[in-house]
Short mmCIF file of N, CA, C and O in Angstrom, two decimals:
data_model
loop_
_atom_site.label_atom_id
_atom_site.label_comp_id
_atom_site.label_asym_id
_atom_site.label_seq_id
_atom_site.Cartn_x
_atom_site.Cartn_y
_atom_site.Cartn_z
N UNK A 6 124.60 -168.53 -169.89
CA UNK A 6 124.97 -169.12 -168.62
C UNK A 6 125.24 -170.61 -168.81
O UNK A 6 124.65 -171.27 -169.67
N UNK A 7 126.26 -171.18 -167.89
CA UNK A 7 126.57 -172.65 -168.60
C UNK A 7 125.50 -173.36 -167.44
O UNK A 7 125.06 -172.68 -166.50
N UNK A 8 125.14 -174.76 -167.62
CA UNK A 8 124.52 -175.95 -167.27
C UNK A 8 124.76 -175.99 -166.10
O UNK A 8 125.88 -175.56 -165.81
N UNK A 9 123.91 -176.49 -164.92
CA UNK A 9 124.22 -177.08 -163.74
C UNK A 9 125.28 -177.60 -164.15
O UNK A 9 125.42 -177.77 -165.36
N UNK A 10 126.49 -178.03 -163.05
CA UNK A 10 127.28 -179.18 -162.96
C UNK A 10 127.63 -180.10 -161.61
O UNK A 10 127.40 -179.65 -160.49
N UNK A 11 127.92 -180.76 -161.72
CA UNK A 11 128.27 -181.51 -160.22
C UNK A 11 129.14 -180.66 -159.95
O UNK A 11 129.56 -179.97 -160.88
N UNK A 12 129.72 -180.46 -158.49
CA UNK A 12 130.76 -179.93 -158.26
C UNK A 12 131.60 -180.19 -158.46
O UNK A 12 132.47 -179.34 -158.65
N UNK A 13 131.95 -181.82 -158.56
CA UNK A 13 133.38 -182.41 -158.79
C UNK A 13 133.45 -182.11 -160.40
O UNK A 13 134.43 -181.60 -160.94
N UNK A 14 132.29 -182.50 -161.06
CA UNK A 14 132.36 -182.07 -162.17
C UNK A 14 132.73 -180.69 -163.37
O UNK A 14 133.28 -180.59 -164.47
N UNK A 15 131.98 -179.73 -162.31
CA UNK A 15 132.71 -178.31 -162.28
C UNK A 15 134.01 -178.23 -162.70
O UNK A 15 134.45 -177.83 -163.78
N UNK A 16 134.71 -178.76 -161.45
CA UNK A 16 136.12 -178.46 -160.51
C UNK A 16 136.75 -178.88 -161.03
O UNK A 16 137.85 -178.38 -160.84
N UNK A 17 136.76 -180.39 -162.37
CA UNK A 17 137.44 -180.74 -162.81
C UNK A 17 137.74 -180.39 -164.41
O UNK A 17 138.80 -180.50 -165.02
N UNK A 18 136.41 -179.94 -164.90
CA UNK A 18 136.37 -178.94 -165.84
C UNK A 18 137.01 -177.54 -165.91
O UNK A 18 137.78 -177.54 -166.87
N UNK A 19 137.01 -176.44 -165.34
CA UNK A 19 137.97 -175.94 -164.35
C UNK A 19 139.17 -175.74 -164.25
O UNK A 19 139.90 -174.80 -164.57
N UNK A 20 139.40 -177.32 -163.44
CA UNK A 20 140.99 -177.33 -163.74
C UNK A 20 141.86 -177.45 -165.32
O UNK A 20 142.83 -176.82 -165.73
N UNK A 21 141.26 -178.25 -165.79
CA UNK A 21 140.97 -178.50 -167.39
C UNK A 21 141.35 -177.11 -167.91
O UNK A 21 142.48 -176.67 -168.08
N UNK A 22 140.37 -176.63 -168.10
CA UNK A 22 140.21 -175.22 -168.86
C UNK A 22 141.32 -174.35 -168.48
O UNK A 22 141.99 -173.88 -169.40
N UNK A 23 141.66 -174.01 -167.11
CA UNK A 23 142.80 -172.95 -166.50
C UNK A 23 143.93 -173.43 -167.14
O UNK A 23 144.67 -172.62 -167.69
N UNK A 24 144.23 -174.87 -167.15
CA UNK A 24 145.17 -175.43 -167.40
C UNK A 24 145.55 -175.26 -169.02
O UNK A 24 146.66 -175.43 -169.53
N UNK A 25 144.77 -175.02 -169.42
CA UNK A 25 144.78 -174.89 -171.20
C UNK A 25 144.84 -173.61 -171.47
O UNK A 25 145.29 -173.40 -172.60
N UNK A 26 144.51 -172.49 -170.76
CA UNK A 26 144.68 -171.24 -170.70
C UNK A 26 145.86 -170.71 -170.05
O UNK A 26 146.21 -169.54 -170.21
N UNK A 27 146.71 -171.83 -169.06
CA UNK A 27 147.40 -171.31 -168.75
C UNK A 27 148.94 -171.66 -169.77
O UNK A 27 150.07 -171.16 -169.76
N UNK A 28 148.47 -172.49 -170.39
CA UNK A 28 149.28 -172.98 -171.41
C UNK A 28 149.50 -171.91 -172.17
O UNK A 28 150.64 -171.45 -172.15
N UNK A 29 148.54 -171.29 -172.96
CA UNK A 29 148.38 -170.83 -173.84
C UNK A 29 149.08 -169.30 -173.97
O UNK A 29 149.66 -168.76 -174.92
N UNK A 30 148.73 -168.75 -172.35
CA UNK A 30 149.42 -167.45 -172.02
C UNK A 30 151.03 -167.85 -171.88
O UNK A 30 151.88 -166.97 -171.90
N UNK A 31 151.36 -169.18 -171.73
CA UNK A 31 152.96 -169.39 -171.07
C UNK A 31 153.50 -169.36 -172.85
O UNK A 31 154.67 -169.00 -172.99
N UNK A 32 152.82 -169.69 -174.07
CA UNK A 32 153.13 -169.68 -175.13
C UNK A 32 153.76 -168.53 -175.65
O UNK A 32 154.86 -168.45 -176.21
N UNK A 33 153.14 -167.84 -175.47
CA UNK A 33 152.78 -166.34 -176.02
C UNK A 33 153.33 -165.49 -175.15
O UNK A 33 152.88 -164.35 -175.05
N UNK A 34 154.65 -166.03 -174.19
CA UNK A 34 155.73 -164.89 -174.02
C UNK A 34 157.05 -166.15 -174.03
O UNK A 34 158.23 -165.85 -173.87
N UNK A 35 156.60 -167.43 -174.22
CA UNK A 35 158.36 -168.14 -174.91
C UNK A 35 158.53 -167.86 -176.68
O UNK A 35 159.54 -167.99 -177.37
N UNK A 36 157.06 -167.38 -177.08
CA UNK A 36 157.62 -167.30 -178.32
C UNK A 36 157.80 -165.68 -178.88
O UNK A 36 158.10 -165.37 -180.03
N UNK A 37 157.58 -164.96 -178.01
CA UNK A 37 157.33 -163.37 -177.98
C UNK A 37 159.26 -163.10 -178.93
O UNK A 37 159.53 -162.74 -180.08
N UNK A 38 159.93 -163.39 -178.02
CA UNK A 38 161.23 -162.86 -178.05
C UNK A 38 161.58 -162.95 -180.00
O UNK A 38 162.06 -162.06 -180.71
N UNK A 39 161.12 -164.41 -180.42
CA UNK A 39 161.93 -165.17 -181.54
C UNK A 39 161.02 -163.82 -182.46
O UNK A 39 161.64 -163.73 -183.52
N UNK A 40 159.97 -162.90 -182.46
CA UNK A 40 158.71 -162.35 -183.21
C UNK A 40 160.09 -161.44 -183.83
O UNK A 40 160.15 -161.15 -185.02
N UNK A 41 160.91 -161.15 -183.08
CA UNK A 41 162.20 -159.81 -183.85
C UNK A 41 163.44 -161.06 -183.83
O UNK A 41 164.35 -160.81 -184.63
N UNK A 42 163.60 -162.26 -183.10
CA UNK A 42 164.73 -162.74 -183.34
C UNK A 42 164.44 -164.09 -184.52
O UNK A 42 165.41 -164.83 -184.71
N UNK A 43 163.61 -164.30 -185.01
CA UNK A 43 163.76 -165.41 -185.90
C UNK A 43 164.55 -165.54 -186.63
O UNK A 43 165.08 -164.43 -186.59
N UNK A 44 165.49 -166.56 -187.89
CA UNK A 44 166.57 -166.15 -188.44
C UNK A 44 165.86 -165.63 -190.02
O UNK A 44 166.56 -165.28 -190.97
N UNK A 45 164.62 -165.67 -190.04
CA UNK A 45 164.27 -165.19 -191.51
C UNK A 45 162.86 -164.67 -191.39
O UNK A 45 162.24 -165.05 -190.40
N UNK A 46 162.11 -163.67 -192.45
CA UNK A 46 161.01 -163.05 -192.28
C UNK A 46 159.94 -164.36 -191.90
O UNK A 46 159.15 -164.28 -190.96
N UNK A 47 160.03 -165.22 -192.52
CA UNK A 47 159.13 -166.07 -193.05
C UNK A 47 159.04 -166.64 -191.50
O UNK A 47 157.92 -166.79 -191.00
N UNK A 48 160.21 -166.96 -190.75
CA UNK A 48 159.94 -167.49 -189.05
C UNK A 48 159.14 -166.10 -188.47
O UNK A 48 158.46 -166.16 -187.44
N UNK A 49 159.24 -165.24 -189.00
CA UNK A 49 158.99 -164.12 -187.94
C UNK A 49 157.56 -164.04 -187.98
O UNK A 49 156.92 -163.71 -186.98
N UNK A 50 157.01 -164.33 -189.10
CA UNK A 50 155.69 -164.04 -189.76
C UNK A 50 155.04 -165.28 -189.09
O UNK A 50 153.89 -165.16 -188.65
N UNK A 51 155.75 -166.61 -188.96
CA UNK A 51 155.36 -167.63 -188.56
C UNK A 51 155.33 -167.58 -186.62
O UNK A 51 154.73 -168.28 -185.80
N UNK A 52 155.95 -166.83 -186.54
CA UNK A 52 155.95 -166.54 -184.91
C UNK A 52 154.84 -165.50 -184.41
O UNK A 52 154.19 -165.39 -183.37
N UNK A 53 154.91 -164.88 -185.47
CA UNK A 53 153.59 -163.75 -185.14
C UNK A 53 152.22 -164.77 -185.68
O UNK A 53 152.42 -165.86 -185.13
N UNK A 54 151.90 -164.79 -185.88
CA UNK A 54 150.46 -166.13 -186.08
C UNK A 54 150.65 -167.03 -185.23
O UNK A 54 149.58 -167.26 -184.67
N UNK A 55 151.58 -167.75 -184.79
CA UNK A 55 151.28 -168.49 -183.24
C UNK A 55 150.74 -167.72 -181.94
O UNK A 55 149.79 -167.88 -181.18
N UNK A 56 151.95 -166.66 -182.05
CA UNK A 56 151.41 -165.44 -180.87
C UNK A 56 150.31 -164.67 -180.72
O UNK A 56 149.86 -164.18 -179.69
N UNK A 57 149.72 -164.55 -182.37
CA UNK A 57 148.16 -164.29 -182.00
C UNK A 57 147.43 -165.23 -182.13
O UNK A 57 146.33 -164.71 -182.29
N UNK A 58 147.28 -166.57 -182.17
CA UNK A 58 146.69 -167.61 -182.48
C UNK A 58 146.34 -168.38 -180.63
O UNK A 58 145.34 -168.85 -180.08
N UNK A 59 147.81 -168.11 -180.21
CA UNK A 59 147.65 -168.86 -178.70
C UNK A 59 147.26 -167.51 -177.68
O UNK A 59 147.05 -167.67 -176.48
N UNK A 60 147.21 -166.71 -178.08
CA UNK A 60 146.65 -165.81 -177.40
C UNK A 60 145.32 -165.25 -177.45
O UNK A 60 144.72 -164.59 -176.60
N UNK A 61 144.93 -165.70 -178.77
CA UNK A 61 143.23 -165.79 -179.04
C UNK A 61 142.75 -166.87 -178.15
O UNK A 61 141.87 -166.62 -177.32
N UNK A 62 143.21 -167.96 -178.25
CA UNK A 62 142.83 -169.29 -177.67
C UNK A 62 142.54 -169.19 -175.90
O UNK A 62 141.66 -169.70 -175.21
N UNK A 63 143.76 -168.24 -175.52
CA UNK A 63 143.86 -167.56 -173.61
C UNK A 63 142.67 -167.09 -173.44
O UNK A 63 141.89 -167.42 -172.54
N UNK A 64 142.49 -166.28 -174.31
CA UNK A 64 141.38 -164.93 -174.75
C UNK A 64 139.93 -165.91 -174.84
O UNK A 64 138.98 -165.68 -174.08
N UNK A 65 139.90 -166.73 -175.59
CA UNK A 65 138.32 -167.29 -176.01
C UNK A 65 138.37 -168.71 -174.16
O UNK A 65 137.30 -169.10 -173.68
N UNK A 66 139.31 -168.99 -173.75
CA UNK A 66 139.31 -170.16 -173.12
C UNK A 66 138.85 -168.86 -171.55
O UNK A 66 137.75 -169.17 -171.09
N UNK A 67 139.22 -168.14 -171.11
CA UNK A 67 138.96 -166.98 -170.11
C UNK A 67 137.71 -166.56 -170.13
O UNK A 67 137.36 -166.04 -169.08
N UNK A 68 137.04 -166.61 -170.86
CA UNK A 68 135.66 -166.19 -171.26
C UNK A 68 134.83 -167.17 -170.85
O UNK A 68 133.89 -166.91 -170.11
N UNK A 69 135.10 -168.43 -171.30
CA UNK A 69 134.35 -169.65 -171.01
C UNK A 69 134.66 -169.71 -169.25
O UNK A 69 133.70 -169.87 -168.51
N UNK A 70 136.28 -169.53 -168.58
CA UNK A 70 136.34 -170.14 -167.40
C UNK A 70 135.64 -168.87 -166.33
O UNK A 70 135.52 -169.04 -165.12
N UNK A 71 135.25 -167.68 -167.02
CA UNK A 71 134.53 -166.85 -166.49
C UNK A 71 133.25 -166.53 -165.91
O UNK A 71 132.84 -165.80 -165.01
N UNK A 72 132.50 -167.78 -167.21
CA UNK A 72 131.31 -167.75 -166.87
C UNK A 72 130.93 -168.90 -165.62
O UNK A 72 129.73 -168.96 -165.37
N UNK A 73 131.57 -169.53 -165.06
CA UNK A 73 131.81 -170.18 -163.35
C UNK A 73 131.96 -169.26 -162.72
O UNK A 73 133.15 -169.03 -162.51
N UNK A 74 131.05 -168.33 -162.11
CA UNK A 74 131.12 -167.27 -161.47
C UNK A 74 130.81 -167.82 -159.93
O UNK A 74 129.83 -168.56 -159.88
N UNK A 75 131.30 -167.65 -159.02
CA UNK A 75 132.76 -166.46 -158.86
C UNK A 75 133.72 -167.33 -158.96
O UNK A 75 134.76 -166.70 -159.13
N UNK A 76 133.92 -168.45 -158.95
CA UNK A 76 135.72 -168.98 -159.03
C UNK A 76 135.76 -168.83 -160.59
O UNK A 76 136.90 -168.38 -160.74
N UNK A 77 135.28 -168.91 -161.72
CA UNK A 77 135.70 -168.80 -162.50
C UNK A 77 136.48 -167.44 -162.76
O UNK A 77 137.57 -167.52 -163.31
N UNK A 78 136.01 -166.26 -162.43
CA UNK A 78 136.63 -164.97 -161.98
C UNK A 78 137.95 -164.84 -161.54
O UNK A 78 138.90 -164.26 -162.05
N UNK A 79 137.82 -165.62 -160.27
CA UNK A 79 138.97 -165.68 -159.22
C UNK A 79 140.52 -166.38 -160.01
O UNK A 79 141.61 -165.96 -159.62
N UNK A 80 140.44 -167.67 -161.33
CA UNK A 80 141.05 -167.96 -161.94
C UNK A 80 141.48 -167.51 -162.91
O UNK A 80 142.38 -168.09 -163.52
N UNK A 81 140.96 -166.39 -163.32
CA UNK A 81 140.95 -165.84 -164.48
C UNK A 81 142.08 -164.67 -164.15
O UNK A 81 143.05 -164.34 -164.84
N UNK A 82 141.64 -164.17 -162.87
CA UNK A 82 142.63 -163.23 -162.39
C UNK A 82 144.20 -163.83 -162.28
O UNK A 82 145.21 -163.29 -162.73
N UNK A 83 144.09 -165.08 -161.57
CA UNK A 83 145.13 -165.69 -161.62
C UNK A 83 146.09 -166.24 -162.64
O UNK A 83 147.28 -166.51 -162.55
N UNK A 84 145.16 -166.34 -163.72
CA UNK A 84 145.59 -166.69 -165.07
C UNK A 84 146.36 -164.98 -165.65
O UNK A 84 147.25 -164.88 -166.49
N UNK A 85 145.74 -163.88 -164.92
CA UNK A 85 146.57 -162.66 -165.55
C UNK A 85 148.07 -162.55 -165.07
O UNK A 85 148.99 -162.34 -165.86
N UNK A 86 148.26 -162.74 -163.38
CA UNK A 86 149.35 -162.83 -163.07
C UNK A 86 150.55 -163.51 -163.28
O UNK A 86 151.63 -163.15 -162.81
N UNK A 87 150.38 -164.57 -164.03
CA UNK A 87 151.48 -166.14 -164.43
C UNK A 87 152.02 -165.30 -165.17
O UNK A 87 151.49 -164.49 -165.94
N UNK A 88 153.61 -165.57 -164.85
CA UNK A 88 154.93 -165.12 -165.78
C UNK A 88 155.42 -166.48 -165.90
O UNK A 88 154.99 -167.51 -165.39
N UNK A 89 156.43 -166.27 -166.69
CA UNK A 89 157.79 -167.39 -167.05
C UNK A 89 157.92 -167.85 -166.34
O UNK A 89 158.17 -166.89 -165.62
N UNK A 90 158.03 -169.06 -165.40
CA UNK A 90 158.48 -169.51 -164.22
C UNK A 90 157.46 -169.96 -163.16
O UNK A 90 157.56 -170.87 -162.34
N UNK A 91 156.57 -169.20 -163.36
CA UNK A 91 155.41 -169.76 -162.63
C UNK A 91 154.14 -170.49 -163.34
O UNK A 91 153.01 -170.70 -162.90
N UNK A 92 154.48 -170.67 -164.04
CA UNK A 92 153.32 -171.54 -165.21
C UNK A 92 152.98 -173.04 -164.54
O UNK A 92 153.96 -173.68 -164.16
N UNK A 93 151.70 -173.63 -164.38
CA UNK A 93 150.96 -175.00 -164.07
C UNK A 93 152.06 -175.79 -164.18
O UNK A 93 152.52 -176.33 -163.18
N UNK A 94 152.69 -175.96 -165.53
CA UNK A 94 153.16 -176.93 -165.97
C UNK A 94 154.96 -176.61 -166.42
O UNK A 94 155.31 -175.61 -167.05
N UNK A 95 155.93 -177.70 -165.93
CA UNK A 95 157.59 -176.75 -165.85
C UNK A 95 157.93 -176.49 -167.36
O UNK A 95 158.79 -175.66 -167.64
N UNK A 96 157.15 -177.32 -168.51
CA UNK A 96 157.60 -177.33 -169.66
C UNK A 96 157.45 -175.87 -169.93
O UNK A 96 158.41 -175.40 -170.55
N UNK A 97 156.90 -175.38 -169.75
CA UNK A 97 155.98 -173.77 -169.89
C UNK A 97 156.60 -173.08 -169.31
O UNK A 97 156.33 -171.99 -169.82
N UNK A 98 157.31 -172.91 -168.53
CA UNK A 98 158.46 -172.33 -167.78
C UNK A 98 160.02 -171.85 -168.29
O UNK A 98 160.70 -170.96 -167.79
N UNK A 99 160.38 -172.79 -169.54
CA UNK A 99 161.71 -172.24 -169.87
C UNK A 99 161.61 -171.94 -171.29
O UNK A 99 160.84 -172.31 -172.18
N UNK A 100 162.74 -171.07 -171.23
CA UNK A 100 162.92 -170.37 -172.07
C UNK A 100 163.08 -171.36 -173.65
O UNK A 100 163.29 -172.57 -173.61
N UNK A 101 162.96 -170.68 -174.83
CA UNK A 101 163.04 -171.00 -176.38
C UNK A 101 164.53 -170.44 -176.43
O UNK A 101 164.64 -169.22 -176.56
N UNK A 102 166.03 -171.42 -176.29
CA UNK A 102 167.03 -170.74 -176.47
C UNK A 102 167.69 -170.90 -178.21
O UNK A 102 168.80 -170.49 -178.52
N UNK A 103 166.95 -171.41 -178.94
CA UNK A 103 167.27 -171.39 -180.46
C UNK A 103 166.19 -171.58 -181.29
O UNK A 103 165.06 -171.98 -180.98
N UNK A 104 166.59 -171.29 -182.29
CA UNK A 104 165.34 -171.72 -183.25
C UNK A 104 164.89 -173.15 -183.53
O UNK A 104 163.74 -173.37 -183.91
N UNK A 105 165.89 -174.24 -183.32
CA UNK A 105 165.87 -175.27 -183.33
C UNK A 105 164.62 -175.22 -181.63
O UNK A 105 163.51 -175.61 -181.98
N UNK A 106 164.63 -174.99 -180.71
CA UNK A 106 164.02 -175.09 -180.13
C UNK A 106 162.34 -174.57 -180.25
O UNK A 106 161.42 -175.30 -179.88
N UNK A 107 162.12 -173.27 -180.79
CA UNK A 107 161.10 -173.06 -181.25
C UNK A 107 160.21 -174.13 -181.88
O UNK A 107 159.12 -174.42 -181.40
N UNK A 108 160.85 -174.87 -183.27
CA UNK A 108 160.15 -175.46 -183.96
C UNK A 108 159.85 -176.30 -183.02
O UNK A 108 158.74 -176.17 -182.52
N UNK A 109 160.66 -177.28 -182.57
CA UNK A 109 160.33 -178.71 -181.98
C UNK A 109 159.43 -178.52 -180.89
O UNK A 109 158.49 -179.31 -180.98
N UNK A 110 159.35 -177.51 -179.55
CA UNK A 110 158.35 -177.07 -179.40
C UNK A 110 156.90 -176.96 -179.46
O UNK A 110 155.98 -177.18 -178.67
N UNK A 111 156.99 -176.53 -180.72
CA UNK A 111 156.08 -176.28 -180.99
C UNK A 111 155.31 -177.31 -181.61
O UNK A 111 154.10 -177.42 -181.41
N UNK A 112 156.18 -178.34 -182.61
CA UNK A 112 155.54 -179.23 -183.07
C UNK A 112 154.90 -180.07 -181.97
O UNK A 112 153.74 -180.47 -182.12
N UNK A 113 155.49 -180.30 -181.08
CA UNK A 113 155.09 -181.43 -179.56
C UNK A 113 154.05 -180.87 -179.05
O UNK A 113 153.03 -181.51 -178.80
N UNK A 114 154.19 -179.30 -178.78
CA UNK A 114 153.38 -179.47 -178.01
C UNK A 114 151.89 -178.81 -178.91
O UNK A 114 151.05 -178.41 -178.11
N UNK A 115 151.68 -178.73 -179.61
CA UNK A 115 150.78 -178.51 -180.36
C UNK A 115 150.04 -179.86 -180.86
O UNK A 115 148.83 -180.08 -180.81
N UNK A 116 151.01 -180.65 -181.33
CA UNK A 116 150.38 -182.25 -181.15
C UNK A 116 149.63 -182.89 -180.10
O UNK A 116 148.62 -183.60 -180.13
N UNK A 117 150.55 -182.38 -178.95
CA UNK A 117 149.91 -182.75 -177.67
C UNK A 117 148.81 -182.26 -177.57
O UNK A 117 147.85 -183.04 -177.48
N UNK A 118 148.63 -181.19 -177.57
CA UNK A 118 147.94 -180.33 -177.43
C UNK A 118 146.35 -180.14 -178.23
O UNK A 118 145.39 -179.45 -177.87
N UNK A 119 146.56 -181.28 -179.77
CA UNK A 119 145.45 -181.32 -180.21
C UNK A 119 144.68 -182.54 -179.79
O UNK A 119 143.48 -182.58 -180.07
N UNK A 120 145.27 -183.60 -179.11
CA UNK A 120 144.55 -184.35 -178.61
C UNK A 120 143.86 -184.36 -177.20
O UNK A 120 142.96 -185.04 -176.72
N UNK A 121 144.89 -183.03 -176.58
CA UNK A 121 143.81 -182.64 -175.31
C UNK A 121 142.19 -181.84 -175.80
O UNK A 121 141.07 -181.78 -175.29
N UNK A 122 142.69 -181.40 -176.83
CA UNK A 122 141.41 -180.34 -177.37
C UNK A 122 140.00 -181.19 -177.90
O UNK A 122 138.79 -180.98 -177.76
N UNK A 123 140.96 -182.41 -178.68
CA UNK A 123 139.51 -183.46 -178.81
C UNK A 123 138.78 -183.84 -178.00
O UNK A 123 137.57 -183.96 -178.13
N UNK A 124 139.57 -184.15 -176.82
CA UNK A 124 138.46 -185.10 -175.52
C UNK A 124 137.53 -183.69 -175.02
O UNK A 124 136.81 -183.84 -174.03
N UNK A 125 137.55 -182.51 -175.60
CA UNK A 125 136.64 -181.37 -175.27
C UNK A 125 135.93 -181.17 -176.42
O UNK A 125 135.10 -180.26 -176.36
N UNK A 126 136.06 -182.03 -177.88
CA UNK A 126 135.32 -181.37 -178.46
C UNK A 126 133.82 -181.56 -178.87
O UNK A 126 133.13 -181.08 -179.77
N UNK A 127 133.60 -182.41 -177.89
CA UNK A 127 131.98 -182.39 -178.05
C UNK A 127 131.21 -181.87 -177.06
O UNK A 127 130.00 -182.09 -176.99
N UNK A 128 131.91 -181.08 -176.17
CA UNK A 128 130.63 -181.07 -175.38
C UNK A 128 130.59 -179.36 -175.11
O UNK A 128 131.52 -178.55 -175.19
N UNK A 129 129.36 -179.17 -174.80
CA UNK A 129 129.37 -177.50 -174.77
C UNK A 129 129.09 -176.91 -173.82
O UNK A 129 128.77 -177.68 -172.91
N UNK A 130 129.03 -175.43 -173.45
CA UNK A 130 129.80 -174.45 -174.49
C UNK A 130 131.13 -174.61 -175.52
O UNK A 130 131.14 -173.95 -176.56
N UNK A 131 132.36 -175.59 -175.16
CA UNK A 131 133.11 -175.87 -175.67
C UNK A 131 133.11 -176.30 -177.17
O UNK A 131 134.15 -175.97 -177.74
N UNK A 132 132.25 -176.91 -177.91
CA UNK A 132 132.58 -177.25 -179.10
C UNK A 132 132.91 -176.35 -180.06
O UNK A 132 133.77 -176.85 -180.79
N UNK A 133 132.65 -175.32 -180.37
CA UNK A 133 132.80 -174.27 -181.28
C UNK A 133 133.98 -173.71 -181.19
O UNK A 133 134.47 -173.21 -182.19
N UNK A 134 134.61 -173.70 -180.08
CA UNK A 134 135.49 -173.16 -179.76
C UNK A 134 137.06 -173.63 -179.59
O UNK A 134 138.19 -173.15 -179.53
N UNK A 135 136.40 -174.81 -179.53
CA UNK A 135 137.57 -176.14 -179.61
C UNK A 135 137.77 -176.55 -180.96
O UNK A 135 138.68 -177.34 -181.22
N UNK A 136 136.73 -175.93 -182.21
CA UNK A 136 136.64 -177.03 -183.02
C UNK A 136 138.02 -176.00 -183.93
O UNK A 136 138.98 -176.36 -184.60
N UNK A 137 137.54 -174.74 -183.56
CA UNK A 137 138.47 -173.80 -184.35
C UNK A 137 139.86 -173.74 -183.48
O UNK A 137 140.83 -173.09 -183.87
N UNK A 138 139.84 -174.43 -182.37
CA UNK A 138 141.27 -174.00 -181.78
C UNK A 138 142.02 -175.12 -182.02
O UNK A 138 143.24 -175.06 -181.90
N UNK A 139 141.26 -176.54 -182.46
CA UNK A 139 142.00 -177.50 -183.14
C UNK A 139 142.42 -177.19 -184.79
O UNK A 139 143.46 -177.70 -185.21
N UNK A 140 141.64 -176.40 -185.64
CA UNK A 140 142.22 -176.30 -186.47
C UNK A 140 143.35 -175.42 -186.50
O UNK A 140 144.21 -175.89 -187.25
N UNK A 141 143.62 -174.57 -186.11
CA UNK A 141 144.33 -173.49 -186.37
C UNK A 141 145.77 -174.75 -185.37
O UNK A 141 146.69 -175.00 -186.15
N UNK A 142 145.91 -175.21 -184.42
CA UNK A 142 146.57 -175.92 -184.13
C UNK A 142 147.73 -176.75 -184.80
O UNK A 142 148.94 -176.91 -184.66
N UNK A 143 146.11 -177.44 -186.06
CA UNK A 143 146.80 -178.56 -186.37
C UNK A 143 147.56 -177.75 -187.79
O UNK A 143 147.98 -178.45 -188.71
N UNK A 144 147.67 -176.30 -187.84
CA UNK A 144 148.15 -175.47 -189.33
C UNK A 144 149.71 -174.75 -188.61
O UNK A 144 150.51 -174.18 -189.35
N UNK A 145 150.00 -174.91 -186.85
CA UNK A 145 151.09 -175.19 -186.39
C UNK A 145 151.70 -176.21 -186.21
O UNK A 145 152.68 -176.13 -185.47
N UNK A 146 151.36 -177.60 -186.85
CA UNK A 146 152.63 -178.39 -186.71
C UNK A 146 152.53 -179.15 -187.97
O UNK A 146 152.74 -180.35 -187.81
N UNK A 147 152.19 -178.66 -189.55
CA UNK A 147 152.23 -178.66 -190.56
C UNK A 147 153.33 -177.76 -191.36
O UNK A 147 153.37 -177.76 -192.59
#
């Protein structure tokens, strides 16, 4: 069970977390398509390890926003329904129309993306979970 929290404190943790989960699910259907269209095995192989990598991350980040019972629940559900287009954030919203787009993508926002993961990585339940979702991160924009 997680720690008392303030409410604002909660709420803003919360938003935090959905928001990183909702990232993560918007990943893992812009890069779905390139898994049969990449232009070589080696992208394809490289598209399939993001797609299970950011979808582990949905997967381990849902668990945590779960245990805020009951809104953590209530978000979680909401986090099942988000398609293409309806994602938190508009970047998350359009489509990967080349491979040139894939990479760059991915490099940004995975960069971005590892410095949101630091300002979480000390505090817990989160550290363990952050510490491995920064590495595997930082082995997508290498």
């Amino acid at each position: 069970m997680i720690s008392p929290l303030s409410n604002e404190a909660k709420s803003t943790l919360l938003d935090i977390l959905s928001l990183r989960a909702d990232m993560e699910l918007a990943m893992v259907e812009m890069y779905s398509p390139w898994l049969v269209n990449a232009p070589t095995v080696d992208g394809r192989l490289f598209v399939a390890k993001l797609v299970s990598d950011e979808l582990n991350h949905a997967w381990q980040l849902s668990r945590i926003i779960q245990e805020f019972k009951p809104e953590g629940e209530k978000i979680v559900d909401e986090l099942r329904n988000l398609r293409l287009g309806l994602h938190k954030l508009e970047a998350f919203n359009l489509p990967l129309f080349n491979w040139d787009d894939v990479l760059a993508f991915t490099f940004l926002i995975d960069k971005a993306g590892i410095y949101m993961l630091e300002a979480l990585r000390n505090y817990e339940p989160l550290s363990k979970v952050v510490e491995n979702m920064i590495k595997e991160e930082e082995l997508h924009v290498t």
